[in-house]
Coordinates of C-alpha atoms and ligand atoms in Angstrom, one line a residue:
Chain A
M1145 CA -56.3 25.4 -6.6
L1146 CA -54.8 21.9 -7.2
E1147 CA -58.1 20.7 -8.6
E1148 CA -58.1 23.5 -11.1
L1149 CA -54.6 22.8 -12.3
F1150 CA -55.1 19.0 -12.3
P1151 CA -58.8 18.5 -13.0
N1152 CA -58.5 14.9 -14.2
V1153 CA -56.2 13.6 -11.5
I1154 CA -57.7 11.2 -9.0
P1155 CA -55.6 11.5 -5.8
E1156 CA -56.2 7.9 -4.7
D1157 CA -55.0 6.6 -8.1
L1158 CA -52.0 8.9 -8.0
W1159 CA -51.0 7.8 -4.5
E1160 CA -51.4 4.1 -5.4
A1161 CA -49.3 4.5 -8.5
T1162 CA -46.6 6.3 -6.5
L1163 CA -46.5 3.5 -4.0
E1164 CA -46.3 1.0 -6.8
T1165 CA -43.4 2.8 -8.4
F1166 CA -41.7 3.1 -5.0
Y1167 CA -42.1 -0.6 -4.3
M1168 CA -41.0 -1.6 -7.7
T1169 CA -37.9 0.6 -7.6
S1170 CA -37.0 -0.4 -4.0
I1171 CA -37.2 -4.2 -4.6
A1172 CA -35.5 -3.9 -8.0
I1173 CA -32.7 -1.9 -6.3
L1174 CA -32.3 -4.6 -3.7
G1175 CA -32.1 -7.3 -6.3
T1176 CA -29.7 -5.2 -8.4
L1177 CA -27.5 -4.6 -5.4
I1178 CA -27.2 -8.3 -4.6
F1179 CA -26.7 -9.5 -8.2
G1180 CA -24.7 -6.5 -9.2
I1181 CA -22.2 -6.9 -6.3
L1182 CA -21.9 -10.7 -7.0
L1183 CA -21.2 -10.1 -10.7
G1184 CA -19.0 -7.1 -10.0
L1185 CA -16.9 -9.1 -7.5
L1186 CA -16.7 -12.0 -9.9
L1187 CA -15.5 -9.6 -12.7
F1188 CA -13.0 -8.1 -10.4
L1189 CA -11.6 -11.2 -8.7
T1190 CA -11.2 -13.2 -11.8
D1191 CA -9.4 -10.4 -13.7
S1192 CA -5.7 -11.0 -14.3
G1193 CA -3.5 -10.4 -11.3
N1194 CA -6.3 -10.7 -8.8
L1195 CA -7.2 -13.3 -6.2
W1196 CA -9.2 -15.7 -8.4
Q1197 CA -7.5 -14.9 -11.6
N1198 CA -9.3 -17.0 -14.2
R1199 CA -9.5 -16.0 -17.9
F1200 CA -12.4 -18.3 -18.7
I1201 CA -14.8 -17.3 -15.9
N1202 CA -13.9 -13.6 -16.4
F1203 CA -14.7 -13.9 -20.1
I1204 CA -18.0 -15.6 -19.5
T1205 CA -19.1 -13.2 -16.9
A1206 CA -18.0 -10.2 -18.9
T1207 CA -19.9 -11.5 -21.9
I1208 CA -23.1 -12.1 -20.0
V1209 CA -22.8 -8.6 -18.5
N1210 CA -22.2 -7.0 -21.9
V1211 CA -25.0 -8.8 -23.6
F1212 CA -27.6 -7.8 -21.0
R1213 CA -26.4 -4.3 -21.0
A1214 CA -26.7 -4.1 -24.8
I1215 CA -30.3 -5.2 -25.0
P1216 CA -32.7 -2.2 -24.9
F1217 CA -34.9 -2.4 -21.8
I1218 CA -38.2 -2.5 -23.7
I1219 CA -37.0 -5.5 -25.6
L1220 CA -35.6 -7.2 -22.5
I1221 CA -39.1 -7.1 -21.0
L1222 CA -40.5 -8.8 -24.0
L1223 CA -37.7 -11.4 -24.1
L1224 CA -38.2 -12.2 -20.5
F1225 CA -42.0 -12.7 -20.7
P1226 CA -41.8 -16.5 -20.6
F1227 CA -39.3 -16.4 -17.7
T1228 CA -41.4 -13.9 -15.8
D1229 CA -44.6 -15.9 -16.3
F1230 CA -42.8 -19.0 -15.0
L1231 CA -41.3 -17.2 -12.0
I1232 CA -44.1 -14.8 -10.9
G1233 CA -47.1 -16.6 -12.5
T1234 CA -48.2 -13.5 -14.4
I1235 CA -46.8 -10.9 -16.8
R1236 CA -48.9 -8.1 -15.5
G1237 CA -48.6 -5.8 -12.4
W1238 CA -45.5 -4.3 -10.8
K1239 CA -44.2 -7.7 -9.4
A1240 CA -44.0 -9.0 -12.9
A1241 CA -41.7 -6.1 -13.9
L1242 CA -39.1 -7.1 -11.3
P1243 CA -37.2 -9.7 -13.3
A1244 CA -36.7 -7.4 -16.2
L1245 CA -35.8 -4.5 -14.0
I1246 CA -33.2 -6.5 -12.2
F1247 CA -31.8 -8.2 -15.3
G1248 CA -31.6 -4.8 -16.9
A1249 CA -30.0 -2.9 -14.1
A1250 CA -27.7 -5.6 -12.4
P1251 CA -25.2 -5.8 -15.3
F1252 CA -25.0 -2.1 -15.4
Y1253 CA -24.4 -1.9 -11.7
A1254 CA -21.9 -4.8 -11.9
R1255 CA -19.7 -2.6 -14.1
L1256 CA -19.9 0.2 -11.6
V1257 CA -19.0 -2.2 -8.8
E1258 CA -16.1 -3.4 -10.8
I1259 CA -14.8 0.1 -11.4
G1260 CA -15.2 0.9 -7.7
L1261 CA -13.2 -2.2 -6.7
K1262 CA -10.5 -1.4 -9.2
E1263 CA -10.0 1.9 -7.5
I1264 CA -9.0 0.3 -4.3
D1265 CA -5.3 0.6 -3.7
K1266 CA -3.6 -2.7 -4.6
G1267 CA -1.3 -2.1 -1.7
V1268 CA -4.1 -2.4 0.8
I1269 CA -5.2 -5.8 -0.5
E1270 CA -1.6 -6.8 -0.4
A1271 CA -1.3 -5.7 3.2
A1272 CA -4.2 -7.9 4.1
K1273 CA -2.5 -10.8 2.4
T1274 CA 0.7 -10.2 4.4
M1275 CA -1.4 -10.4 7.5
G1276 CA -2.6 -13.9 6.5
A1277 CA -6.1 -12.9 5.5
K1278 CA -8.3 -15.5 3.7
T1279 CA -10.1 -14.5 0.6
H1280 CA -13.5 -14.1 2.2
T1281 CA -11.9 -11.8 4.9
I1282 CA -10.4 -9.7 2.1
I1283 CA -13.8 -9.5 0.3
F1284 CA -15.8 -8.6 3.4
K1285 CA -13.3 -6.6 5.4
V1286 CA -11.2 -4.9 2.7
L1287 CA -12.9 -4.9 -0.8
L1288 CA -16.4 -4.0 0.2
P1289 CA -15.7 -1.5 3.0
E1290 CA -13.0 0.3 1.0
S1291 CA -15.1 0.7 -2.1
M1292 CA -18.3 1.5 -0.2
P1293 CA -18.7 5.2 -1.3
A1294 CA -18.3 4.1 -4.9
L1295 CA -20.8 1.2 -4.3
I1296 CA -23.3 3.6 -2.9
S1297 CA -23.0 6.3 -5.5
G1298 CA -23.1 3.7 -8.2
L1299 CA -26.3 2.3 -6.7
T1300 CA -27.8 5.8 -6.7
V1301 CA -27.1 6.2 -10.4
T1302 CA -28.5 2.8 -11.1
G1303 CA -31.5 3.4 -8.9
I1304 CA -32.4 6.5 -10.8
A1305 CA -32.0 4.7 -14.1
L1306 CA -34.3 2.0 -12.6
I1307 CA -37.0 4.6 -11.9
G1308 CA -36.9 5.4 -15.6
Y1309 CA -37.1 1.7 -16.4
T1310 CA -40.2 1.3 -14.2
A1311 CA -41.9 4.0 -16.2
I1312 CA -41.1 2.1 -19.4
A1313 CA -42.4 -1.1 -17.8
G1314 CA -45.5 0.8 -16.8
I1315 CA -46.4 1.4 -20.4
I1316 CA -46.8 -2.3 -21.0
G1317 CA -48.9 -2.7 -17.9
A1318 CA -46.6 -2.9 -14.9
G1319 CA -48.5 -0.4 -12.9
G1320 CA -46.9 2.6 -11.2
L1321 CA -46.6 6.2 -12.3
G1322 CA -45.5 5.3 -15.9
D1323 CA -48.6 3.2 -16.3
L1324 CA -50.9 5.9 -15.0
A1325 CA -49.3 8.6 -17.1
Y1326 CA -49.7 6.5 -20.2
M1327 CA -53.1 4.8 -19.7
K1328 CA -55.0 7.6 -17.9
G1329 CA -53.0 10.5 -19.2
F1330 CA -51.7 10.1 -22.7
Q1331 CA -54.3 7.8 -24.1
R1332 CA -57.2 10.0 -22.9
R1333 CA -55.4 13.2 -23.8
D1334 CA -55.5 14.2 -20.1
F1335 CA -52.1 15.8 -20.0
D1336 CA -52.5 17.1 -16.5
V1337 CA -52.3 13.5 -15.4
V1338 CA -49.0 13.1 -17.3
L1339 CA -47.7 16.2 -15.7
A1340 CA -48.7 15.1 -12.2
C1341 CA -47.0 11.7 -12.7
T1342 CA -43.9 13.4 -14.1
I1343 CA -43.6 15.7 -11.1
L1344 CA -43.9 12.8 -8.7
I1345 CA -41.2 10.8 -10.6
I1346 CA -38.9 13.8 -10.4
V1347 CA -39.6 14.0 -6.7
I1348 CA -38.7 10.3 -6.2
V1349 CA -35.6 10.7 -8.2
F1350 CA -34.5 13.7 -6.1
I1351 CA -35.2 11.7 -2.9
F1352 CA -33.1 8.8 -4.1
Q1353 CA -30.3 11.2 -5.2
Y1354 CA -30.3 12.9 -1.8
I1355 CA -30.3 9.7 0.2
G1356 CA -27.5 8.3 -2.0
D1357 CA -25.3 11.5 -1.8
T1358 CA -25.8 11.8 2.0
L1359 CA -24.9 8.2 2.7
S1360 CA -21.9 8.3 0.4
K1361 CA -20.6 11.4 2.0
L1362 CA -21.2 10.1 5.5
I1363 CA -19.3 6.9 4.8
D1364 CA -16.4 8.4 2.9
K1365 CA -13.5 9.0 5.3
R1366 CA -10.8 9.4 2.7
Chain B
M226 CA 17.2 -16.5 12.2
I227 CA 16.4 -16.4 8.6
R228 CA 18.3 -18.5 6.1
I229 CA 18.0 -17.5 2.4
Q230 CA 19.5 -19.8 -0.1
N231 CA 20.0 -19.4 -3.8
L232 CA 16.9 -17.4 -4.0
S233 CA 15.9 -16.4 -7.5
K234 CA 12.9 -14.8 -9.2
V235 CA 12.4 -14.5 -12.9
Y236 CA 9.4 -12.5 -14.2
K237 CA 8.1 -13.7 -17.5
T238 CA 6.4 -11.1 -19.5
N239 CA 5.1 -11.5 -23.1
K240 CA 8.4 -10.5 -24.7
Q241 CA 11.1 -11.0 -22.2
E242 CA 12.3 -12.6 -19.0
I243 CA 13.4 -10.3 -16.2
Q244 CA 15.7 -11.8 -13.6
A245 CA 14.6 -9.6 -10.7
V246 CA 16.4 -11.6 -8.0
D247 CA 19.5 -13.6 -9.0
N248 CA 20.8 -16.4 -6.8
V249 CA 20.8 -14.5 -3.5
S250 CA 22.0 -16.3 -0.3
L251 CA 22.0 -14.5 3.1
N252 CA 21.8 -15.4 6.7
I253 CA 20.0 -12.9 8.9
E254 CA 20.5 -13.3 12.6
Q255 CA 18.0 -13.1 15.4
G256 CA 17.5 -9.6 16.7
E257 CA 19.5 -7.7 14.1
I258 CA 18.5 -4.9 11.8
F259 CA 19.5 -6.0 8.4
G260 CA 19.6 -3.5 5.6
V261 CA 19.3 -4.1 1.9
I262 CA 20.3 -1.1 -0.3
G263 CA 20.3 -0.7 -4.0
Y264 CA 19.2 1.6 -6.7
S265 CA 15.7 1.6 -8.2
G266 CA 15.1 -1.6 -10.1
A267 CA 17.9 -3.5 -8.3
G268 CA 15.3 -6.1 -7.1
K269 CA 15.0 -5.1 -3.5
S270 CA 11.2 -5.1 -3.4
T271 CA 11.0 -8.4 -5.2
F272 CA 13.6 -9.8 -2.8
V273 CA 11.6 -8.8 0.3
R274 CA 8.3 -10.0 -1.2
L275 CA 9.9 -13.4 -1.7
I276 CA 10.5 -13.6 2.0
N277 CA 6.8 -13.7 2.8
R278 CA 5.9 -15.2 -0.6
L279 CA 3.9 -12.3 -1.9
E280 CA 5.9 -13.4 -4.9
E281 CA 6.5 -17.1 -5.7
P282 CA 10.3 -17.8 -6.0
T283 CA 11.5 -19.3 -9.2
D284 CA 14.3 -21.1 -7.3
G285 CA 15.9 -21.3 -3.9
S286 CA 14.5 -21.3 -0.3
V287 CA 13.6 -19.0 2.6
V288 CA 13.8 -20.6 6.0
I289 CA 12.4 -18.6 9.0
H290 CA 13.0 -20.1 12.4
D291 CA 13.6 -23.6 10.9
K292 CA 10.3 -23.4 8.9
D293 CA 10.8 -23.5 5.1
I294 CA 8.5 -20.8 3.7
T295 CA 9.0 -21.8 0.1
N296 CA 7.3 -25.2 0.2
M297 CA 4.6 -24.4 2.7
P298 CA 1.0 -25.2 1.7
K299 CA -1.2 -22.1 1.4
N300 CA -3.2 -22.4 4.7
Q301 CA 0.0 -23.0 6.6
L302 CA 1.6 -20.0 4.9
R303 CA -1.3 -17.8 5.9
K304 CA -0.7 -18.7 9.6
K305 CA 3.0 -18.1 9.2
R306 CA 2.4 -14.7 7.6
Q307 CA 0.8 -13.6 10.8
K308 CA 4.3 -13.9 12.3
I309 CA 5.9 -11.9 9.5
G310 CA 5.1 -8.2 9.9
M311 CA 5.4 -5.9 6.9
I312 CA 5.4 -2.1 6.5
F313 CA 5.2 -0.3 3.2
Q314 CA 6.3 2.9 1.6
H315 CA 2.7 4.1 1.1
F316 CA 1.5 2.7 4.5
N317 CA -1.4 0.8 2.9
L318 CA -3.8 1.5 5.7
L319 CA -7.5 0.9 5.3
W320 CA -9.0 4.4 5.0
S321 CA -12.4 3.1 6.1
R322 CA -11.1 2.1 9.5
T323 CA -9.9 4.2 12.4
V324 CA -6.4 3.9 13.8
Y325 CA -7.8 1.5 16.4
E326 CA -9.6 -0.6 13.9
N327 CA -6.6 -0.7 11.5
I328 CA -4.4 -2.0 14.3
A329 CA -7.1 -4.5 15.3
F330 CA -7.4 -5.8 11.7
P331 CA -4.5 -8.4 11.9
L332 CA -5.9 -9.5 15.3
E333 CA -9.3 -10.1 13.7
I334 CA -7.7 -12.1 11.0
A335 CA -5.8 -14.2 13.6
G336 CA -9.1 -14.8 15.5
V337 CA -8.1 -13.0 18.7
P338 CA -11.1 -12.5 21.0
K339 CA -12.4 -8.9 21.2
T340 CA -11.3 -8.2 24.8
K341 CA -7.8 -9.4 24.1
Q342 CA -7.8 -7.3 21.0
Q343 CA -8.5 -4.2 22.9
E344 CA -5.7 -4.8 25.4
K345 CA -3.2 -5.4 22.5
V346 CA -4.3 -2.5 20.4
L347 CA -4.0 0.0 23.2
E348 CA -0.6 -1.3 24.2
L349 CA 0.6 -0.9 20.6
I350 CA -0.9 2.5 20.2
N351 CA 1.1 3.5 23.3
L352 CA 4.3 1.8 22.0
V353 CA 4.2 3.8 18.7
G354 CA 3.3 7.0 20.4
L355 CA -0.2 7.6 19.0
S356 CA -2.2 7.8 22.3
G357 CA -5.3 9.9 21.8
K358 CA -5.5 9.2 18.0
E359 CA -7.4 5.9 18.5
N360 CA -10.5 7.2 16.7
A361 CA -8.8 9.2 14.0
Y362 CA -9.1 8.1 10.4
P363 CA -5.9 7.7 8.3
S364 CA -6.8 10.7 6.3
Q365 CA -6.6 12.8 9.4
L366 CA -3.0 11.8 10.1
S367 CA 0.4 13.0 8.9
G368 CA 2.7 10.6 6.9
G369 CA 4.7 9.9 10.0
Q370 CA 1.7 9.1 12.0
K371 CA 0.3 6.8 9.3
Q372 CA 3.6 4.9 9.3
R373 CA 3.3 4.6 13.1
V374 CA -0.1 3.0 12.6
G375 CA 1.5 0.7 9.9
I376 CA 4.2 -0.3 12.4
A377 CA 1.7 -0.9 15.2
R378 CA -0.4 -3.0 12.8
S379 CA 2.6 -5.1 11.7
L380 CA 3.5 -5.8 15.4
A381 CA 0.0 -6.9 16.4
N382 CA 0.5 -10.7 16.2
D383 CA 4.0 -10.6 17.8
P384 CA 6.0 -11.3 14.6
E385 CA 9.3 -13.1 14.4
V386 CA 10.5 -10.6 11.8
L387 CA 9.5 -7.2 10.4
L388 CA 9.9 -6.5 6.7
C389 CA 10.2 -2.8 5.7
D390 CA 10.0 -1.9 2.1
E391 CA 11.1 1.7 1.7
A392 CA 9.2 2.5 4.8
T393 CA 10.6 6.0 5.1
S394 CA 10.9 6.9 1.4
A395 CA 7.6 8.9 1.4
L396 CA 8.5 10.9 4.5
D397 CA 10.4 14.1 5.0
P398 CA 13.9 13.8 6.6
E399 CA 12.8 14.7 10.1
T400 CA 9.9 12.3 10.1
T401 CA 12.2 9.7 8.6
D402 CA 14.5 10.0 11.6
D403 CA 11.6 9.7 14.0
I404 CA 10.4 6.5 12.4
L405 CA 13.9 5.1 12.3
D406 CA 14.3 5.9 16.0
L407 CA 11.0 4.1 16.6
L408 CA 12.2 1.0 14.7
V409 CA 15.5 1.0 16.7
S410 CA 13.6 1.2 20.0
I411 CA 11.3 -1.6 18.9
N412 CA 14.2 -3.7 17.8
K413 CA 15.8 -3.2 21.3
K414 CA 12.7 -3.5 23.3
L415 CA 11.2 -6.6 21.6
G416 CA 14.4 -8.1 20.2
L417 CA 12.7 -8.0 16.9
T418 CA 14.6 -9.0 13.7
I419 CA 14.1 -6.3 11.1
I420 CA 14.8 -6.5 7.4
L421 CA 14.9 -3.1 5.9
I422 CA 14.9 -2.2 2.2
T423 CA 16.0 1.3 1.1
H424 CA 17.8 3.3 -1.5
E425 CA 19.1 5.8 1.0
M426 CA 22.5 5.1 2.6
H427 CA 21.6 7.5 5.4
V428 CA 18.9 5.0 6.6
I429 CA 21.4 2.2 6.6
Q430 CA 23.9 4.2 8.4
K431 CA 21.5 5.3 11.0
I432 CA 19.9 2.0 12.2
C433 CA 21.3 -1.1 10.5
H434 CA 23.8 -3.5 12.0
R435 CA 24.6 -5.3 8.7
V436 CA 23.9 -4.4 5.1
A437 CA 23.7 -6.1 1.8
V438 CA 24.1 -4.1 -1.4
M439 CA 22.0 -5.2 -4.4
E440 CA 22.6 -4.6 -8.0
N441 CA 20.8 -6.3 -11.0
G442 CA 19.2 -8.8 -8.7
K443 CA 22.5 -9.9 -7.1
V444 CA 23.9 -9.1 -3.7
V445 CA 27.3 -7.6 -4.6
E446 CA 28.5 -6.9 -1.1
T447 CA 27.5 -7.8 2.5
G448 CA 29.0 -6.9 5.8
D449 CA 28.8 -4.9 9.0
V450 CA 27.7 -1.5 8.3
L451 CA 30.8 0.1 9.6
D452 CA 33.1 -2.1 7.6
V453 CA 31.1 -1.5 4.4
F454 CA 31.3 2.2 5.1
V455 CA 35.0 2.3 5.6
K456 CA 36.1 -0.1 3.0
P457 CA 33.4 -0.3 0.3
Q458 CA 34.4 -3.0 -2.2
S459 CA 32.1 -2.6 -5.2
K460 CA 31.6 0.4 -7.3
T461 CA 28.0 0.7 -6.4
T462 CA 28.7 0.5 -2.7
K463 CA 31.4 3.3 -3.1
R464 CA 28.8 5.5 -4.7
F465 CA 26.3 4.9 -1.9
V466 CA 29.0 5.7 0.7
Q467 CA 29.9 8.8 -1.1
Q468 CA 26.3 9.8 -1.2
L469 CA 26.5 10.1 2.6
N470 CA 29.8 11.9 2.8
P471 CA 29.3 15.5 1.6
L472 CA 33.0 16.0 1.8
E473 CA 33.6 13.6 -1.1
H474 CA 31.7 15.9 -3.4
E475 CA 33.8 18.8 -2.3
K476 CA 37.1 17.3 -2.8
D477 CA 37.9 19.7 -5.6
K478 CA 37.8 22.5 -3.2
L479 CA 40.8 21.0 -1.4
A480 CA 42.9 21.0 -4.6
E481 CA 44.4 24.4 -3.9
F482 CA 45.8 23.1 -0.6
I483 CA 47.4 20.1 -2.1
N484 CA 50.9 20.8 -3.3
D485 CA 54.3 19.2 -3.9
R486 CA 56.1 21.0 -1.1
E487 CA 58.0 18.8 1.3
D488 CA 57.0 20.7 4.4
S489 CA 53.2 20.4 3.9
E490 CA 50.8 17.5 3.4
V491 CA 47.1 17.3 3.1
V492 CA 45.8 14.2 4.9
K493 CA 42.4 12.6 5.0
L494 CA 41.7 10.8 8.2
H495 CA 39.0 8.1 8.7
F496 CA 37.9 7.7 12.2
I497 CA 36.1 4.5 12.9
G498 CA 34.2 3.4 16.0
K499 CA 36.0 4.2 19.2
S500 CA 38.8 6.1 17.6
A501 CA 36.3 8.7 16.5
K502 CA 36.1 9.9 20.1
R503 CA 39.8 10.4 20.5
A504 CA 41.1 13.9 20.7
L505 CA 43.8 13.0 18.1
I506 CA 44.4 16.4 16.7
S507 CA 45.2 18.1 19.9
E508 CA 47.3 15.1 20.9
V509 CA 49.4 15.4 17.7
A510 CA 49.7 19.2 18.1
K511 CA 51.1 18.7 21.6
T512 CA 53.5 15.9 20.7
F513 CA 54.9 17.1 17.4
D514 CA 56.3 20.4 16.2
V515 CA 53.8 20.8 13.4
E516 CA 51.0 23.3 12.5
I517 CA 47.7 21.7 11.8
N518 CA 45.1 23.4 9.7
I519 CA 41.7 21.8 9.7
L520 CA 40.1 22.0 6.2
Q521 CA 36.9 20.0 6.5
G522 CA 35.3 17.4 8.7
S523 CA 32.2 15.4 9.2
I524 CA 31.0 12.6 11.5
A525 CA 28.2 10.1 11.0
P526 CA 26.9 7.9 13.9
T527 CA 26.0 4.3 13.1
Q528 CA 24.6 1.5 15.3
E529 CA 28.1 0.1 15.8
G530 CA 29.9 3.4 16.5
A531 CA 30.7 6.6 14.8
Y532 CA 32.4 7.0 11.5
G533 CA 34.1 10.3 10.7
T534 CA 36.2 11.9 8.0
L535 CA 38.6 14.8 8.5
F536 CA 40.7 16.6 6.0
I537 CA 43.7 18.4 7.5
E538 CA 46.8 20.2 6.3
I539 CA 49.9 19.6 8.3
N540 CA 52.9 21.9 8.0
G541 CA 56.3 21.1 9.4
E542 CA 59.7 19.6 8.7
K543 CA 59.8 16.6 6.4
E544 CA 61.1 14.2 9.0
I545 CA 58.6 15.4 11.6
L546 CA 55.7 15.1 9.1
K547 CA 56.6 11.5 8.5
K548 CA 56.7 10.7 12.2
T549 CA 53.4 12.5 12.7
I550 CA 51.7 10.5 10.1
E551 CA 53.1 7.2 11.5
F552 CA 51.8 8.2 14.9
M553 CA 48.4 8.8 13.6
E554 CA 48.4 5.5 11.8
D555 CA 49.4 3.7 15.0
T556 CA 46.3 5.0 16.8
G557 CA 44.0 3.0 14.5
V558 CA 42.9 5.9 12.5
E559 CA 43.0 5.4 8.8
V560 CA 45.3 7.9 7.2
E561 CA 45.4 8.8 3.5
V562 CA 47.9 11.3 2.2
L563 CA 46.5 13.2 -0.7
K564 CA 48.9 13.8 -3.5
H565 CA 48.9 16.5 -6.1
A566 CA 47.1 15.3 -9.1
Ligands
LIG1399 N1 5.4 -8.0 -11.4 C1 6.4 -7.8 -12.2 N2 6.4 -8.2 -13.5 C2 7.5 -8.0 -14.3 N3 8.6 -7.4 -13.9 C3 8.7 -6.9 -12.6 C4 7.6 -7.1 -11.7 N4 8.0 -6.6 -10.5 C5 9.2 -6.1 -10.7 N5 9.7 -6.3 -11.9 C6 11.0 -6.0 -12.5 O1 12.0 -6.6 -11.6 C7 13.1 -5.7 -11.4 C8 13.2 -5.4 -9.9 O2 12.1 -4.6 -9.4 P1 12.0 -4.3 -7.9 O3 12.1 -5.5 -7.1 O4 10.7 -3.5 -7.8 O5 13.2 -3.3 -7.7 P2 13.5 -2.2 -6.5 O6 12.5 -2.5 -5.4 O7 14.9 -2.5 -6.1 O8 13.3 -0.9 -7.2 C9 12.7 -4.4 -12.2 O9 13.4 -4.5 -13.5 C10 11.3 -4.5 -12.4 O10 10.9 -3.9 -13.6
LIG1400 MG1 11.1 -1.1 -4.6

């Protein structure tokens, strides 16, 4: 039955591509999480009226974030080739896609983090101050826990966008389902391969969405 | 003991300067409940936030237990803040933490070991009457319960003073009374000094020992609550006092009783403190040959004694009326004869 519907699909290849997409996305999400939160915190804390209020740093950070968000992903990959070559030692394979994926997604996530942090009631931060809390206590015990549902749902959205990015990266040789769909499917006119890859990408997206929604709901005690 | 001297705060915005607090000097005694009342925008919140330096003063000083808050370096101020509790109109609890964890938060900040934390938190939960709610999240609590958590949290590090900024303004009247009762019991039990900001005279009347009235950033009147109630000096204070006395609004209704006849007087009596408990009316009725007609009355308990108002009509011979009124004045009750307009 499956062989009739997908005559040109080699199950081993499909599985390997799925794993590659999964690794690529997972590690990119991890990197995006770390850099996105750092940037988001920096944007938030240096904003006027906040703990590290600093016009200059806020402006610099916002500019970097905006510039990287403005560059189309496909161009970002090309621009980052020298950097990727230096860092990873190659520009091919799924590992080589990571810098571009993280540079592309972290600024986007940073903005979502910033929005999440801005939604925290100012009074709660103030209450922590009246208790004599240090800044790092406020960050780790107030800002991050209080914005956690927003941080998670933001990461879900970003993660799903990242899956899309991995497919684009695949077209220029990053491996994964995008690569398979393009090289083995589109180029050879074997559209059943394209279809199989599409279905698997959709499944991965749904899994991410489900995990994200569940976590976010579980953690939200508001 | 809190000594506030020439405290001022000017907010500079792009276009203008706002003098939110204007040269305020006050001494607040150990163990008293000190109220600050004023209309919205009077500068009350700014004033109270200057006490723990959530706002930097433009001028003046705040000295708490011989430590000048205003010139303290940041890290010293953080330590000192652990000894200045604060509760808020909107409670400001962390929704991500349970009741227990919210109350433990200031202890975590102060670096209290876990076992000691537990002891303290459970003691506080008991004190504010929230036993059994340890593991509830703020969203599962009523407003009054949330404020109880706020109070417990503010007491965690055994503060020298508790600041309350409109702590009951988001609560319904009944819950307000419960929270006020809790504050009084804490004040008595722990001997805790409380500074309480409000725009409701009823809150001042119910629990404060002394009060300051604020207007346009200035303190326009201070004194014992009872004195301020009975003899309000400034216009603002008079308005606040009237707010509390429903009879003042209904004075018009008395008009028909007020006349120029010599054998009838309408009298307003102010009972203050102990005199409020005296059975004055029956005493007068027994002693003098007059008829007494009670028109309206109200009584308001304060921390320093009761404060009551009574409107009566007295009918009798002119001479006897005069003597009756003198008699009432001699008992310490304030007597005001209302004349026809
Ligand atoms: N951060 C601020 N920046 C500028 N003006 C402020 C700020 N906070 C308060 N004000 C102004 O100071 C005055 C007093 O405000 P506030 O202390 O909040 O009064 P209250 O608590 O009695 O209502 C108001 O005119 C208010 O607009
Ligand atoms: Mg206020």
